[in-house]
RNA sequence: GGGCGUGUAGCUCAGCGGAAGAGCAUCUCGUUUACACCGAGACGGUCGGGGGUUCGAUCCCCUCCGCGCCCA
């Protein structure tokens, strides 16, 4: 057996073995028959163009931990994978390829272009699925879905028709977020705001007493102004309301109107009104019957203004119009730079232009209310609860959702227009109308289809066994940053489409478990421009998937961000190696995993101590996983495995095993039992290394289908045993400290006489102390050169060890050691005495607390007198050196 | 501007009314037959500042300062 674990050699074949064995395939019949409880997760569908980034790695690790834990706990687990078609992103990818040959999608026509996108998807799309396998995702590949596949497309058409017939989908001319790069409308959540430097230009309209000054960051839009608005109570402008003013450059007369929504305290209190290019202005125009003049083409070039600026790009026009206004003496002030929030397209990063256009919308009011209610009444629990406010903030203030996109790649809107202006929405099983009718050219927002994901993937609108067994899903795991993207959409559609027997909406998930962002090692957000993006696959190659998973799990505190760095992944790799070596040792010493429950008769204190700690770990791990506390669960397992099992128990076990006999046999069983249980507990976190070690240790088929451990039913109270082992640890640690201070090499054995063990209740544990502290029995000619006294937590309870170093001791080092201990004890005594001298404390504090402080004071006093005596003895006996050997 | 978080050892984070914790980093010693991807030991913190409540505050309240996120 090698001394180091090599993840690269085992991970890929191990994963393939799991898939081939069918461990991840869900069987709804076992749920419907009542044999097993269901546990289901739908994977928030990644983008078909995407690659696994470290945020996915965290998300997937959490889901996989839950899936594997529930599978081992005897639930029927469905973890359903798939991808979304990512309308804009995917179309952009293929259009970029065409652009290399100087072609556009229009050169091919709609049908041919869409075929090219499918070709691309077949060849290079979905790389992320292979990357999920590397990470170890235990998803049911037999149920993989794609938002644009046949079944899901039928689901989209079905729900569209239902919403349309219910009056929840409508078409209207509205101001929408328009991306001049992608040439499509966007929904609110596809717009990202950033504080960008721009300029705030103040322009004077009119002259003399009738002059009115407005400020804007988009000077070119003045060409489309159709009014000036002021607040009705604003006395500064009262005399102007109802009059008109000449629009500079254009020469058009525009009215001055009074509108409640103008903020009189902002700027000059007057605003220019450009109805076709600003949502607020559009509202004002509707209230005052103002015309809306579209002055920008879809590509954001000036158009239809009748000025020399027609044809200019918006940013060129911004400069040119300002210069012309300056020439006309209309510029009164400029603030440069002026930092303000600017919306960018989340796909292309182009500055989004508010633009009046005819689009399809979902009327969200009733849907959003349902989505909020389901969370408020606990049908869906948001975890951690402090993030629920964020969810409510969003669903309570949602605007109607723009669902049409001017793209070709996606679900085409199933609405047809007749020769006489008729409109007909076509359901999934209906024939489209014939001659003379044309279908709406637009497609639906990708999230319209991903909103159906929790049930469309299970076969909806058919009432399949999968749906019956696994909907509502148990938990949705996702980052708080996309709470709006996934959760709100899926909640709205799930509650609308899925109903229980009473016709009540059925929530898509029982729990929404939110995690934070993965940041770089200094806590900064990862970004391409900063160059601090980490590639989880590179880390998987270097350190193994288990190491990446364990690092992410260990940092995953609910709802909060985590930092990650390569050296921490290396630490997790080291942990996997530690497990490997512990198992290696256990195998070499002949550890056996008991087939039934462990026989707890005749066990040593060390055995009972580790079993007690193991039981606590089983209990806490199970509880913490149920509460999505991945960080604490991982940390607890790490501490148990490394600091208790490896650092102490294995050393105790060596003493017993090397002694041979019956005790050795029992220890081998305990070793096997603890390791078997530990590997099971760790399997959801680090599936590959645990699988490798467990199958080799036990000869079992697979940990994937092994049974999740339960804490011993009649667990004995190990408090006394724990106290004894703690004392042993204290003795060993103090002796090691003395040795280190005296410069005695760890491997060097030194003779020593121990007294007081029996009084401390440690009579049977001398062997452990001697072996771990590397001290031997005193032999002939034994001469103590130093005495170490170790206090064991109670005043007067002291074990003394006389050590024969067979050389002079380093008196200065020993003095320093004692002085340090003395100072600590004195500080302790000072604090305790002060408290006890305070009658307010002794009167009001609980008796148990007062007693505890009294005990501490006594212990400190005892320590002080002991340390003082020893220091005095040192000073008297050896002022210049040590005692001759 | 509104809201939500957050500030604890050099770094990343737990703890959140009764003796300051972990991992990593640093320093010293060490090839002792599971492991140098290791072992043993050590160093390191007026728990952002200031008030208040309490017998007692890192923990509760107020306030100020710093940082982050979301929404306008």
XYZ file of N, CA and C in Angstrom, chain A residues 586 589-601 603 607 610-611 614 645 649 653 657 662-677 697:
120
model
N -4.846 1.020 10.229
C -5.843 0.110 10.773
C -5.778 -1.246 10.065
N -2.772 -3.248 11.134
C -2.859 -3.842 12.464
C -3.999 -4.848 12.555
N -4.619 -5.125 11.410
C -5.651 -6.164 11.396
C -6.989 -5.722 11.936
N -7.351 -4.473 11.705
C -8.657 -4.003 12.148
C -9.760 -4.811 11.482
N -10.798 -5.133 12.248
C -11.931 -5.850 11.676
C -13.210 -5.064 11.946
N -14.019 -4.984 10.920
C -15.291 -4.293 11.100
C -16.315 -5.322 11.575
N -16.856 -5.127 12.782
C -17.826 -6.091 13.283
C -19.044 -6.146 12.369
N -19.575 -7.348 12.168
C -20.714 -7.483 11.258
C -21.994 -6.970 11.909
N -22.143 -7.225 13.180
C -23.328 -6.727 13.878
C -22.973 -5.514 14.703
N -23.794 -5.225 15.712
C -23.459 -4.124 16.618
C -22.200 -4.467 17.403
N -21.465 -3.457 17.737
C -20.210 -3.672 18.448
C -20.469 -4.184 19.856
N -19.697 -5.221 20.249
C -19.781 -5.730 21.620
C -19.029 -4.765 22.528
N -19.749 -4.089 23.393
C -19.116 -3.058 24.215
C -18.632 -3.585 25.562
N -18.670 -4.920 25.757
C -18.188 -5.496 27.007
C -16.663 -5.515 27.035
N -14.334 -3.308 27.296
C -13.532 -2.331 26.571
C -12.713 -1.469 27.530
N -11.061 2.951 24.559
C -12.106 2.492 23.638
C -13.417 3.208 23.924
N -13.360 6.919 22.868
C -13.486 7.229 21.441
C -14.887 6.885 20.941
N -15.467 5.819 21.500
C -16.824 5.460 21.070
C -17.832 6.522 21.502
N -17.390 9.328 19.163
C -17.957 8.951 17.865
C -19.476 9.109 17.890
N -9.457 10.993 16.817
C -9.184 9.627 16.371
C -7.704 9.429 16.035
N -6.536 8.482 19.685
C -6.973 7.089 19.802
C -6.024 6.121 19.130
N -4.381 3.024 20.802
C -4.624 1.693 20.235
C -3.316 0.940 20.035
N -2.633 -2.820 21.046
C -2.393 -3.805 19.993
C -1.012 -4.436 20.153
N -6.091 -10.573 24.300
C -7.510 -10.313 24.106
C -7.776 -8.825 23.897
N -7.035 -8.019 24.660
C -7.209 -6.568 24.526
C -6.935 -6.113 23.114
N -5.927 -6.717 22.480
C -5.587 -6.351 21.111
C -6.742 -6.675 20.175
N -7.353 -7.834 20.404
C -8.478 -8.236 19.555
C -9.635 -7.242 19.653
N -9.933 -6.867 20.902
C -11.034 -5.928 21.093
C -10.713 -4.579 20.432
N -9.470 -4.154 20.600
C -9.074 -2.878 20.008
C -9.195 -2.909 18.488
N -8.831 -4.052 17.893
C -8.959 -4.172 16.436
C -10.411 -3.998 15.998
N -11.312 -4.523 16.843
C -12.740 -4.370 16.521
C -13.171 -2.904 16.635
N -12.707 -2.268 17.701
C -13.095 -0.870 17.893
C -12.529 -0.019 16.757
N -11.282 -0.277 16.410
C -10.670 0.430 15.289
C -11.516 0.290 14.031
N -11.890 -0.927 13.738
C -12.684 -1.190 12.545
C -14.034 -0.509 12.625
N -14.628 -0.606 13.790
C -15.962 -0.023 13.971
C -15.943 1.496 13.809
N -14.988 2.135 14.466
C -14.920 3.600 14.408
C -14.629 4.059 12.981
N -13.692 3.391 12.341
C -13.317 3.788 10.989
C -14.482 3.584 10.022
N -15.152 2.462 10.160
C -16.318 2.170 9.315
C -17.360 3.288 9.461
N -17.637 3.650 10.705
C -18.641 4.687 10.960
C -18.170 6.041 10.445
N -11.447 -1.697 3.213
C -11.478 -2.090 4.624
C -12.513 -3.177 4.887
